[in-house]
Short mmCIF file of C-alpha atoms and ligand atoms in Angstrom, two decimals:
data_model
loop_
_atom_site.label_atom_id
_atom_site.label_comp_id
_atom_site.label_asym_id
_atom_site.label_seq_id
_atom_site.Cartn_x
_atom_site.Cartn_y
_atom_site.Cartn_z
CA SER A 279 0.00 0.00 0.00
CA SER A 280 1.01 3.58 -0.44
CA ALA A 281 2.96 5.27 2.29
CA VAL A 282 1.46 8.62 1.42
CA SER A 283 -2.25 8.16 1.85
CA ASP A 284 -3.52 7.34 5.25
CA PRO A 285 -7.13 6.31 4.90
CA VAL A 286 -7.61 5.38 8.55
CA GLY A 287 -6.63 8.88 9.58
CA HIS A 288 -3.70 8.34 11.86
CA PRO A 289 -2.50 11.55 13.49
CA SER A 290 -0.58 13.76 11.09
CA SER A 291 3.00 14.62 11.88
CA GLU A 292 1.81 17.96 13.13
CA GLU A 293 -0.36 16.21 15.67
CA THR A 294 2.43 13.89 16.73
CA LEU A 295 4.70 16.86 17.25
CA HIS A 296 1.95 18.56 19.05
CA ARG A 297 1.67 15.65 21.51
CA HIS A 298 5.42 15.92 22.14
CA PHE A 299 5.04 19.57 22.86
CA ASP A 300 2.33 18.74 25.35
CA ALA A 301 4.64 16.32 27.12
CA ILE A 302 6.79 19.14 28.51
CA PRO A 303 6.67 18.69 32.29
CA ALA A 304 3.87 20.59 33.99
CA ALA A 305 4.66 23.81 35.78
CA THR A 306 4.33 24.28 39.52
CA SER A 307 1.20 25.71 41.08
CA ALA A 308 2.12 29.35 40.45
CA PRO A 309 -0.10 30.94 37.80
CA ASP A 310 1.19 30.90 34.27
CA PRO A 311 3.19 34.18 33.85
CA ILE A 312 2.11 34.77 30.25
CA THR A 313 -1.64 34.30 30.58
CA GLY A 314 -2.30 34.53 34.32
CA PHE A 315 -4.21 31.25 33.95
CA LEU A 316 -3.83 28.38 36.38
CA SER A 317 -1.00 25.98 35.75
CA ARG A 318 -1.83 22.42 34.84
CA ASN A 319 -1.52 21.12 38.43
CA ALA A 320 -3.52 23.95 39.92
CA GLY A 321 -6.07 23.32 37.17
CA LEU A 322 -6.54 19.74 38.27
CA GLN A 323 -7.03 20.90 41.85
CA ALA A 324 -9.56 23.45 40.65
CA ALA A 325 -11.41 20.68 38.79
CA VAL A 326 -11.68 18.70 42.02
CA ALA A 327 -12.93 21.73 43.94
CA LEU A 328 -15.49 22.68 41.26
CA MET A 329 -16.76 19.09 41.10
CA ALA A 330 -17.34 19.06 44.84
CA ASP A 331 -19.13 22.39 44.61
CA ALA A 332 -21.29 21.75 41.54
CA GLY A 333 -23.10 18.94 43.34
CA VAL A 334 -24.93 21.48 45.45
CA ARG A 335 -25.70 23.76 42.53
CA ASN A 336 -28.17 23.15 39.77
CA ALA A 337 -25.47 22.71 37.19
CA ARG A 338 -23.13 20.30 35.52
CA LEU A 339 -19.52 21.04 34.85
CA CYS A 340 -18.08 21.09 31.41
CA ALA A 341 -14.45 20.96 30.44
CA ILE A 342 -13.61 22.78 27.23
CA TRP A 343 -10.18 21.87 25.91
CA LEU A 344 -8.80 24.34 23.36
CA ASP A 345 -5.78 23.89 21.18
CA ILE A 346 -4.66 26.61 18.80
CA ASP A 347 -4.41 25.31 15.25
CA ARG A 348 -1.04 25.51 13.49
CA PHE A 349 0.49 27.39 16.38
CA ARG A 350 3.90 25.91 15.65
CA ARG A 351 3.94 27.93 12.43
CA VAL A 352 3.47 31.16 14.39
CA ASN A 353 6.42 30.27 16.58
CA GLU A 354 8.56 29.31 13.61
CA SER A 355 7.74 32.35 11.51
CA PHE A 356 7.70 35.02 14.16
CA GLY A 357 9.79 33.65 17.01
CA HIS A 358 8.91 32.78 20.57
CA VAL A 359 8.41 36.32 21.83
CA ALA A 360 5.73 36.95 19.23
CA GLY A 361 4.36 33.46 19.93
CA ASP A 362 4.00 34.31 23.61
CA SER A 363 2.22 37.53 22.80
CA VAL A 364 -0.26 35.64 20.59
CA ILE A 365 -0.87 33.20 23.45
CA ALA A 366 -1.43 36.11 25.86
CA ARG A 367 -3.91 37.78 23.52
CA ILE A 368 -5.84 34.58 22.90
CA ALA A 369 -5.95 34.00 26.65
CA GLU A 370 -7.41 37.49 27.01
CA ARG A 371 -10.13 36.59 24.50
CA ILE A 372 -10.96 33.43 26.42
CA ARG A 373 -11.16 35.44 29.62
CA SER A 374 -13.53 37.93 28.01
CA ILE A 375 -16.02 35.18 27.14
CA VAL A 376 -16.25 33.16 30.33
CA GLY A 377 -17.31 34.65 33.61
CA LEU A 378 -17.07 33.37 37.15
CA PRO A 379 -17.22 30.78 38.66
CA CYS A 380 -14.93 29.23 36.08
CA ALA A 381 -11.39 27.99 36.14
CA LEU A 382 -9.04 28.93 33.31
CA VAL A 383 -6.07 26.67 32.88
CA ARG A 384 -3.06 26.74 30.59
CA MET A 385 -2.21 23.11 30.07
CA GLY A 386 1.05 23.98 28.37
CA GLY A 387 2.10 25.49 25.05
CA ASP A 388 -0.95 26.45 23.04
CA GLU A 389 -3.45 24.41 25.02
CA PHE A 390 -6.07 25.79 27.37
CA VAL A 391 -8.83 24.31 29.44
CA VAL A 392 -11.94 26.13 30.58
CA LEU A 393 -13.91 24.53 33.42
CA ALA A 394 -17.37 26.01 33.72
CA PRO A 395 -20.73 25.12 35.23
CA VAL A 396 -23.41 24.89 32.54
CA ARG A 397 -27.02 23.86 32.33
CA ASP A 398 -26.63 21.06 29.80
CA ARG A 399 -24.85 19.90 26.64
CA VAL A 400 -26.55 22.55 24.56
CA ALA A 401 -25.24 25.33 26.82
CA ALA A 402 -21.76 23.78 26.87
CA THR A 403 -21.70 23.68 23.07
CA GLN A 404 -22.86 27.30 22.88
CA LEU A 405 -20.10 28.43 25.20
CA ALA A 406 -17.49 26.53 23.19
CA ARG A 407 -18.82 28.03 19.96
CA GLN A 408 -18.55 31.55 21.40
CA LEU A 409 -14.95 30.84 22.29
CA LEU A 410 -14.25 29.59 18.79
CA VAL A 411 -15.80 32.69 17.22
CA GLU A 412 -13.82 35.01 19.52
CA ILE A 413 -10.52 33.23 18.88
CA ARG A 414 -11.05 33.48 15.11
CA LEU A 415 -10.96 37.28 15.11
CA PRO A 416 -7.94 38.48 13.13
CA LEU A 417 -4.82 39.36 15.09
CA THR A 418 -1.74 41.36 14.12
CA VAL A 419 1.72 39.97 14.73
CA ASP A 420 4.65 42.09 13.57
CA GLU A 421 2.27 44.08 11.37
CA LEU A 422 1.01 40.92 9.73
CA LEU A 423 -2.62 39.93 10.02
CA ILE A 424 -3.07 36.34 11.12
CA ARG A 425 -6.31 34.44 11.57
CA PRO A 426 -6.01 32.05 14.46
CA SER A 427 -8.37 29.16 14.90
CA ALA A 428 -8.71 26.41 17.45
CA SER A 429 -9.72 22.80 17.85
CA ILE A 430 -12.06 22.43 20.78
CA GLY A 431 -13.09 19.35 22.71
CA ILE A 432 -16.00 19.41 25.14
CA ALA A 433 -16.68 16.90 27.91
CA LEU A 434 -19.46 17.11 30.46
CA GLU A 435 -18.60 15.75 33.84
CA GLN A 436 -20.21 12.40 34.51
CA VAL A 437 -21.50 11.40 37.91
CA GLY A 438 -18.81 9.71 39.94
CA GLU A 439 -16.08 10.30 37.37
CA GLU A 440 -12.44 10.94 38.33
CA PRO A 441 -11.34 14.50 37.42
CA ALA A 442 -8.38 13.23 35.40
CA ALA A 443 -10.60 10.89 33.38
CA TRP A 444 -13.01 13.73 32.72
CA LEU A 445 -10.26 16.04 31.42
CA GLU A 446 -8.84 13.23 29.34
CA ARG A 447 -12.19 12.85 27.57
CA ALA A 448 -12.10 16.57 26.74
CA ASP A 449 -8.56 16.14 25.40
CA ARG A 450 -9.59 13.19 23.24
CA ALA A 451 -12.55 15.13 21.85
CA MET A 452 -10.18 18.00 21.02
CA LEU A 453 -7.91 15.59 19.11
CA GLU A 454 -10.95 14.38 17.21
CA ALA A 455 -11.79 17.98 16.27
CA LYS A 456 -8.18 18.41 15.11
CA ARG A 457 -8.29 15.16 13.17
CA ARG A 458 -11.29 16.47 11.28
CA GLY A 459 -9.29 19.46 10.16
CA GLY A 460 -9.37 21.79 13.16
CA ASN A 461 -11.30 25.04 13.51
CA ARG A 462 -14.22 23.13 14.99
CA LEU A 463 -15.82 21.58 18.07
CA ALA A 464 -16.19 17.97 19.10
CA LEU A 465 -18.27 16.71 21.99
CA SER A 466 -17.06 13.76 24.02
CA GLY A 467 -19.56 10.92 23.86
CA ASP A 468 -20.58 11.73 20.30
CA GLU A 469 -17.65 9.88 18.77
CA LEU A 470 -19.36 6.63 19.76
CA LEU A 471 -22.42 7.67 17.84
CA THR A 472 -21.08 7.94 14.34
CA GLY A 473 -22.70 6.75 11.17
CA ARG A 474 -26.26 7.42 10.14
CA LEU A 475 -27.90 5.49 12.95
CA GLY A 476 -25.64 7.17 15.49
CA VAL A 477 -26.52 10.63 14.24
CA GLN A 478 -30.19 9.76 14.42
CA LEU A 479 -29.84 8.44 17.97
CA ALA A 480 -27.86 11.48 19.06
CA ARG A 481 -30.54 13.74 17.57
CA GLU A 482 -33.30 11.83 19.30
CA GLU A 483 -31.47 12.09 22.61
CA LEU A 484 -31.00 15.83 22.16
CA ALA A 485 -34.71 16.17 21.37
CA ILE A 486 -35.67 14.20 24.50
CA GLU A 487 -33.24 16.24 26.56
CA SER A 488 -34.76 19.53 25.49
CA THR A 489 -38.29 18.14 25.96
CA LEU A 490 -37.38 17.19 29.52
CA HIS A 491 -36.04 20.68 30.19
CA ALA A 492 -39.24 22.19 28.84
CA ALA A 493 -41.35 19.74 30.84
CA LEU A 494 -39.54 20.66 34.06
CA GLU A 495 -40.20 24.32 33.42
CA ASN A 496 -43.73 24.23 32.00
CA GLY A 497 -45.33 21.50 34.05
CA GLY A 498 -45.19 18.74 31.43
CA LEU A 499 -44.39 16.16 34.08
CA ARG A 500 -46.99 14.03 35.85
CA LEU A 501 -46.93 11.18 38.30
CA HIS A 502 -49.09 8.13 37.75
CA PHE A 503 -49.80 5.74 40.57
CA GLN A 504 -50.02 1.98 40.66
CA PRO A 505 -51.33 0.16 43.73
CA ILE A 506 -49.42 -2.65 45.42
CA VAL A 507 -51.90 -5.09 46.89
CA GLY A 508 -51.26 -7.18 50.00
CA ARG A 509 -52.21 -10.84 50.43
CA ASP A 510 -55.27 -9.76 52.37
CA GLY A 511 -56.40 -7.54 49.51
CA ARG A 512 -55.51 -4.26 51.24
CA VAL A 513 -53.59 -1.56 49.39
CA GLU A 514 -50.17 -2.03 50.91
CA ALA A 515 -48.53 0.88 49.06
CA VAL A 516 -48.73 2.91 45.86
CA GLU A 517 -45.83 3.29 43.42
CA ALA A 518 -45.31 6.69 41.81
CA LEU A 519 -44.26 6.47 38.14
CA MET A 520 -43.17 9.48 36.16
CA ARG A 521 -44.83 10.56 32.92
CA CYS A 522 -43.60 13.19 30.50
CA TYR A 523 -45.87 14.90 28.00
CA ALA A 524 -44.70 16.75 24.92
CA GLY A 525 -46.91 18.21 22.23
CA GLY A 526 -49.94 16.21 23.32
CA HIS A 527 -48.27 12.81 23.40
CA GLN A 528 -46.46 10.86 26.07
CA ILE A 529 -42.83 9.78 26.04
CA ALA A 530 -42.27 6.39 27.68
CA PRO A 531 -40.09 6.33 30.80
CA ALA A 532 -38.02 3.62 29.13
CA ARG A 533 -37.00 6.29 26.61
CA PHE A 534 -36.62 9.37 28.75
CA ILE A 535 -35.21 7.96 32.02
CA PRO A 536 -31.96 6.72 30.37
CA VAL A 537 -31.45 10.12 28.69
CA ALA A 538 -32.14 11.87 31.99
CA GLU A 539 -29.61 9.63 33.71
CA LYS A 540 -26.99 10.19 31.06
CA THR A 541 -27.34 13.96 31.11
CA GLY A 542 -27.68 14.39 34.86
CA LEU A 543 -31.20 15.79 34.47
CA ILE A 544 -32.43 12.86 36.56
CA ILE A 545 -31.31 14.77 39.64
CA ARG A 546 -33.87 17.50 39.04
CA LEU A 547 -36.52 15.08 37.74
CA GLY A 548 -35.95 12.89 40.80
CA GLU A 549 -36.29 15.84 43.16
CA TRP A 550 -39.52 16.71 41.43
CA SER A 551 -40.90 13.18 41.82
CA LEU A 552 -39.86 13.02 45.49
CA LEU A 553 -41.77 16.22 46.19
CA GLU A 554 -44.84 15.36 44.10
CA GLY A 555 -44.96 11.81 45.47
CA ALA A 556 -44.75 13.12 49.03
CA ARG A 557 -47.53 15.63 48.29
CA CYS A 558 -49.81 12.91 47.01
CA ALA A 559 -49.05 10.82 50.12
CA ALA A 560 -50.04 13.82 52.25
CA ARG A 561 -53.35 14.18 50.38
CA LEU A 562 -54.15 10.47 50.76
CA ARG A 563 -53.45 10.78 54.46
CA ALA A 564 -55.62 13.87 54.80
CA ARG A 565 -58.52 11.94 53.19
CA GLY A 566 -58.26 9.29 55.89
CA THR A 567 -56.53 6.68 53.72
CA PRO A 568 -52.86 6.89 54.77
CA THR A 569 -50.88 4.91 52.19
CA THR A 570 -47.16 4.33 51.74
CA MET A 571 -45.86 6.09 48.63
CA ALA A 572 -43.06 4.24 46.84
CA ILE A 573 -40.82 6.59 44.83
CA ASN A 574 -38.13 5.48 42.36
CA VAL A 575 -34.65 6.86 42.95
CA SER A 576 -31.77 6.62 40.45
CA ARG A 577 -28.14 5.99 41.21
CA ALA A 578 -27.11 9.49 40.14
CA GLN A 579 -29.39 10.95 42.79
CA LEU A 580 -27.78 8.88 45.54
CA LEU A 581 -24.33 9.85 44.30
CA SER A 582 -25.19 13.47 44.80
CA PRO A 583 -24.30 15.03 48.16
CA ARG A 584 -27.53 17.01 47.99
CA PHE A 585 -29.77 13.94 48.01
CA MET A 586 -30.66 14.14 51.71
CA HIS A 587 -31.36 17.81 51.29
CA ALA A 588 -33.94 17.01 48.60
CA LEU A 589 -35.49 14.24 50.69
CA HIS A 590 -35.81 16.51 53.74
CA ALA A 591 -37.25 19.27 51.59
CA ALA A 592 -39.88 16.92 50.16
CA LEU A 593 -40.92 15.64 53.61
CA VAL A 594 -41.11 19.14 55.07
CA CYS A 595 -42.82 20.85 52.11
CA ALA A 596 -45.40 18.10 51.75
CA ASP A 597 -45.74 17.80 55.53
CA VAL A 598 -45.85 14.03 55.48
CA PRO A 599 -44.39 11.58 58.02
CA ALA A 600 -41.28 9.79 56.79
CA ARG A 601 -42.78 6.34 57.40
CA LEU A 602 -45.26 6.99 54.56
CA ILE A 603 -42.41 7.32 52.05
CA GLU A 604 -40.47 4.42 50.61
CA LEU A 605 -37.58 4.69 48.17
CA GLU A 606 -37.22 2.10 45.40
CA LEU A 607 -33.59 1.48 44.46
CA THR A 608 -32.11 -1.08 42.12
CA GLU A 609 -30.25 -3.90 43.80
CA SER A 610 -26.79 -2.82 42.63
CA LEU A 611 -27.11 0.34 44.70
CA PHE A 612 -27.19 -1.70 47.87
CA LEU A 613 -23.80 -3.14 46.99
CA ASP A 614 -22.36 0.24 46.03
CA LEU A 615 -19.46 0.98 48.33
CA SER A 616 -19.00 4.62 47.43
CA PRO A 617 -19.09 6.67 50.62
CA THR A 618 -21.72 9.12 49.37
CA VAL A 619 -24.17 6.35 48.45
CA GLN A 620 -23.54 4.58 51.76
CA ALA A 621 -24.02 7.78 53.74
CA ASN A 622 -27.19 8.67 51.83
CA LEU A 623 -28.70 5.21 52.35
CA ARG A 624 -27.88 5.33 56.06
CA SER A 625 -29.27 8.85 56.52
CA ALA A 626 -32.45 7.96 54.63
CA ARG A 627 -32.97 5.00 56.96
CA GLU A 628 -32.31 7.17 59.99
CA VAL A 629 -34.88 9.72 58.88
CA GLY A 630 -37.39 6.85 58.85
CA VAL A 631 -38.19 6.34 55.16
CA GLY A 632 -38.43 2.74 53.95
CA LEU A 633 -36.04 1.30 51.38
CA ALA A 634 -37.06 -1.25 48.76
CA ILE A 635 -34.80 -3.30 46.50
CA ASP A 636 -36.31 -2.86 43.03
CA ASP A 637 -36.15 -5.22 40.04
CA PHE A 638 -34.54 -7.89 42.17
CA GLY A 639 -33.04 -10.73 40.15
CA THR A 640 -31.92 -8.62 37.18
CA GLY A 641 -28.53 -7.85 38.69
CA TYR A 642 -25.94 -10.30 39.82
CA SER A 643 -26.20 -9.89 43.52
CA CYS A 644 -26.82 -12.83 45.72
CA LEU A 645 -29.50 -12.36 48.32
CA ALA A 646 -27.14 -13.55 51.03
CA ASN A 647 -24.85 -10.59 50.29
CA LEU A 648 -27.71 -8.26 50.88
CA LYS A 649 -28.22 -9.40 54.46
CA ASP A 650 -26.89 -6.43 56.34
CA LEU A 651 -28.90 -4.13 54.27
CA SER A 652 -31.28 -1.70 55.55
CA ALA A 653 -33.97 -2.57 52.99
CA SER A 654 -37.39 -3.46 54.32
CA LYS A 655 -38.85 -4.63 51.03
CA LEU A 656 -37.78 -6.84 48.14
CA LYS A 657 -39.45 -6.45 44.74
CA LEU A 658 -39.05 -9.48 42.50
CA ASP A 659 -38.53 -8.48 38.89
CA ARG A 660 -41.39 -9.10 36.54
CA SER A 661 -39.31 -11.36 34.29
CA PHE A 662 -39.71 -14.13 36.89
CA ILE A 663 -43.42 -13.56 37.17
CA ALA A 664 -44.00 -13.55 33.40
CA ALA A 665 -43.05 -17.24 33.20
CA LEU A 666 -45.63 -18.24 35.81
CA PRO A 667 -47.57 -20.39 36.38
CA GLU A 668 -46.36 -22.93 33.77
CA ASP A 669 -42.61 -22.72 34.34
CA ARG A 670 -41.87 -24.79 37.43
CA ARG A 671 -38.26 -23.63 37.61
CA SER A 672 -39.31 -19.99 37.79
CA PHE A 673 -41.82 -20.98 40.41
CA ALA A 674 -39.09 -22.67 42.47
CA VAL A 675 -36.84 -19.59 42.15
CA VAL A 676 -39.63 -17.23 43.17
CA LYS A 677 -40.51 -19.45 46.11
CA SER A 678 -36.96 -19.65 47.45
CA MET A 679 -36.23 -15.94 46.88
CA THR A 680 -39.43 -15.19 48.76
CA ARG A 681 -38.50 -17.40 51.70
CA LEU A 682 -34.97 -16.00 51.94
CA GLY A 683 -36.17 -12.40 51.63
CA GLN A 684 -38.66 -12.95 54.41
CA GLU A 685 -36.05 -14.63 56.59
CA LEU A 686 -33.86 -11.58 56.13
CA GLY A 687 -36.74 -9.50 57.46
CA MET A 688 -38.07 -8.06 54.23
CA ALA A 689 -41.57 -7.99 52.84
CA VAL A 690 -41.56 -9.57 49.36
CA VAL A 691 -43.50 -8.03 46.48
CA ALA A 692 -44.02 -9.55 43.03
CA GLU A 693 -44.06 -7.09 40.10
CA GLY A 694 -45.85 -7.38 36.78
CA VAL A 695 -48.73 -9.64 37.81
CA GLU A 696 -50.99 -9.70 34.79
CA ASN A 697 -53.52 -12.43 35.43
CA HIS A 698 -55.28 -14.48 38.02
CA SER A 699 -53.28 -17.69 37.57
CA GLN A 700 -50.03 -15.79 38.15
CA LEU A 701 -51.50 -14.33 41.31
CA ALA A 702 -52.54 -17.80 42.49
CA ALA A 703 -49.02 -19.15 41.92
CA LEU A 704 -47.52 -16.20 43.79
CA THR A 705 -49.85 -16.72 46.72
CA GLU A 706 -48.73 -20.33 46.79
CA ALA A 707 -45.07 -19.17 46.69
CA GLY A 708 -45.81 -17.06 49.74
CA VAL A 709 -45.22 -13.48 48.50
CA ASP A 710 -46.53 -10.75 50.77
CA ALA A 711 -47.91 -8.47 48.08
CA SER A 712 -48.23 -8.05 44.33
CA GLN A 713 -48.35 -5.30 41.76
CA GLY A 714 -49.39 -5.36 38.13
CA PHE A 715 -52.01 -4.84 35.46
CA HIS A 716 -54.10 -7.59 37.06
CA HIS A 717 -54.87 -5.23 39.94
CA ALA A 718 -54.59 -1.92 38.13
CA ARG A 719 -52.50 -0.06 35.57
CA PRO A 720 -50.62 3.04 36.65
CA MET A 721 -53.16 5.90 36.68
CA PRO A 722 -53.47 9.58 37.50
CA GLU A 723 -54.32 10.55 41.06
CA HIS A 724 -58.07 11.00 40.44
CA GLY A 725 -58.15 7.54 38.85
CA LEU A 726 -56.39 6.08 41.88
CA LEU A 727 -58.92 7.69 44.22
CA LYS A 728 -61.82 6.23 42.22
CA TRP A 729 -60.15 2.81 42.16
CA MET A 730 -59.62 2.90 45.92
CA ALA A 731 -63.22 4.02 46.54
CA ARG A 732 -64.59 1.18 44.39
CA ARG A 733 -62.56 -1.37 46.33
CA ALA A 734 -63.68 0.05 49.67
CA GLU A 735 -67.31 -0.53 48.60
CA LYS A 736 -66.73 -4.22 47.94
P1 C2E B 941 -40.14 0.08 37.56
O1 C2E B 941 -39.71 0.82 38.77
O2 C2E B 941 -39.82 -1.38 37.54
O3 C2E B 941 -41.70 0.32 37.44
C1 C2E B 941 -42.63 -0.66 37.08
C2 C2E B 941 -42.89 -0.62 35.60
O4 C2E B 941 -43.64 -1.78 35.23
C3 C2E B 941 -43.75 0.58 35.20
O5 C2E B 941 -43.32 0.97 33.91
C4 C2E B 941 -45.13 -0.05 35.13
O6 C2E B 941 -46.03 0.66 34.29
C5 C2E B 941 -44.82 -1.41 34.57
N1 C2E B 941 -45.83 -2.38 34.94
C6 C2E B 941 -46.62 -2.41 36.03
N2 C2E B 941 -47.41 -3.50 36.03
C7 C2E B 941 -47.13 -4.20 34.91
C8 C2E B 941 -47.63 -5.42 34.35
O7 C2E B 941 -48.49 -6.11 34.89
N3 C2E B 941 -47.07 -5.84 33.17
C9 C2E B 941 -46.12 -5.11 32.55
N4 C2E B 941 -45.67 -5.57 31.39
N5 C2E B 941 -45.62 -3.94 33.05
C10 C2E B 941 -46.12 -3.50 34.21
P2 C2E B 941 -43.10 2.49 33.54
O8 C2E B 941 -44.10 3.35 34.23
O9 C2E B 941 -43.01 2.56 32.07
O10 C2E B 941 -41.69 2.81 34.17
C11 C2E B 941 -40.55 2.20 33.70
C12 C2E B 941 -39.38 2.46 34.59
O11 C2E B 941 -39.00 3.81 34.59
C13 C2E B 941 -39.64 2.11 36.05
O12 C2E B 941 -39.53 0.75 36.23
C14 C2E B 941 -38.55 2.91 36.73
O13 C2E B 941 -37.35 2.19 36.70
C15 C2E B 941 -38.42 4.11 35.84
N6 C2E B 941 -39.12 5.24 36.47
C16 C2E B 941 -40.42 5.58 36.42
N7 C2E B 941 -40.65 6.69 37.15
C17 C2E B 941 -39.47 7.04 37.69
C18 C2E B 941 -39.04 8.10 38.57
O14 C2E B 941 -39.81 8.95 39.04
N8 C2E B 941 -37.71 8.15 38.89
C19 C2E B 941 -36.83 7.22 38.41
N9 C2E B 941 -35.56 7.33 38.79
N10 C2E B 941 -37.20 6.21 37.62
C20 C2E B 941 -38.50 6.12 37.25
CA1 CA B 942 -39.94 0.72 40.83
CA1 CA B 943 -39.39 -2.63 39.32
#
C-alpha cells in the first residue's frame, strides 16, 4: 500500500509533534506568567474543587479543551516572543467570554482548558462556539494579520467520574476535532455515535433532553400511581411512576429515564418526583386513607451530596411523616461501596423512610450478600413472574427468593402480575404483596382515588 495516503486517519506529523510539545513537564502551582491562567496542576485541583461544589448547585460542569491550530507555524515564523504575545492575547479573548465561577487553565504550550458550570450539553456547546468565534478574530503579529483558529473538545462531567478521566475525555474530543481538520468543536460521547444510525440516535437524545427541560419548566411532568396489593387484599402501598408529555403525546419512561440519567437531568426530575410523590401521600393521608408512597430513585441521585437535602425538603414541604415514604432502588445500589451512596442510604434510613430493592433478580447480587442491608422490602422483577404459572423452575426460584427475603426480614412483592393464575401461583409461593395490570394499571391521582373508593365498597 502507499505510504502517502492514510485512509484510517492516523494523526498527522503535526499532531504527533503537538503531543510531544504537550509532554513538557507541567509547571508548579504558580499561575502561568504569560496568561495569568492556572498551571496544569492547579487546574486539576480546581477541577476537584469545582466538582465538589457543583453537586450542590443546579449545574453540571463542562471541560472545554482548546488547542490553537497551526500554532507551531506562528512560533517558527515570528519567534517565541511573538508566539507568547499571541498566546497572551488569545488567553485574554478566552477570559472575556467566560465569567465566574470558572477555572481557566493553561495546560502547556498552546493548550487551554476552561472549566465552567453549565445547564446542559446545549449550553456547553454554545459556550465553546462563542470561544471559537472570539478566537477566530484576526490578530496582528509584527504588522502581519493572522487568523487564528482552534480545535475544541468538550466533555461534560459524569456522575462519579475521576477529574483526570473527565479532562482526558475533553482532550480526546479536542484531538478528534483536530483530526477532522481543526477550527471546529467535538463533543465527548458523540464519537461513539457515528454513522447514520448514530446521528439519528444522538438527535433523538438531544430532542428528548430539550423536551425534559421544557417539561420541568412548563409542568409537562406528571406522576401516575399503581397500587401494590397485600395478600389480604388491602392496598399495601402505591408506586409513583413518572410521565412526560410533549406536544400532546407521552414519552415512555423507558425512553426518557436513560437520557435523563446520562445527562444528569435525573437529579432534578428525581427531586420533582420526590416532592410530588410526598404531596400525594399527604393528600391520601388527609382523606383518611394513609398509604405508603413508593418513589423510584436513580443511582445518580444517591451519588449526589444534595440527596438528603432534597429528601428533607420533600418531607417538610409536603408535611408528610417519613414512614409513609419508601424509596425504590435497584439492587446494585445496595452493593455500592462509594461513601456518598452509603451515607445517603444510612441517613435515609435514619430519617425513617423505607427502602425497597427494586427489580430484584436482574442484577448479579446474591441475596445472602444483601443481608446487612437496611432494605425493608424486596421487589421481585417481573421477568420471573411472566413465566408463571407454567414454568416450574421460575416458580421454584420465586418461592426460594421469597423465603430467603422474608427470613432476612423483608416484605416480598411480586411485580408485573398480569392475570389471576399468576397471582394464584404467587400466593402459593408465599409473597406478601403483588403489583401489576391484574390489579390496576398506573393511573393519574383521580383515577387512583376512584379505584380505591370502588374497592372500599366491595
Ligand atoms: P419500575 O420501577 O420497575 O416500574 C414498574 C414498571 O412496570 C412501570 O413501567 C409499570 O407501568 C410497569 N408495569 C406495572 N405492572 C405491569 C404489568 O403487569 N405488566 C407489565 N408488562 N408492566 C407493568 P413504567 O411506568 O413505564 O416505568 C418504567 C421504569 O422507569 C420504572 O420501572 C422505573 O425504573 C423508571 N421510572 C419511572 N418513574 C421514575 C421516577 O420517578 N424516577 C426514576 N428514577 N425512575 C423512574
Ligand atoms: Ca420501581
Ligand atoms: Ca421494578
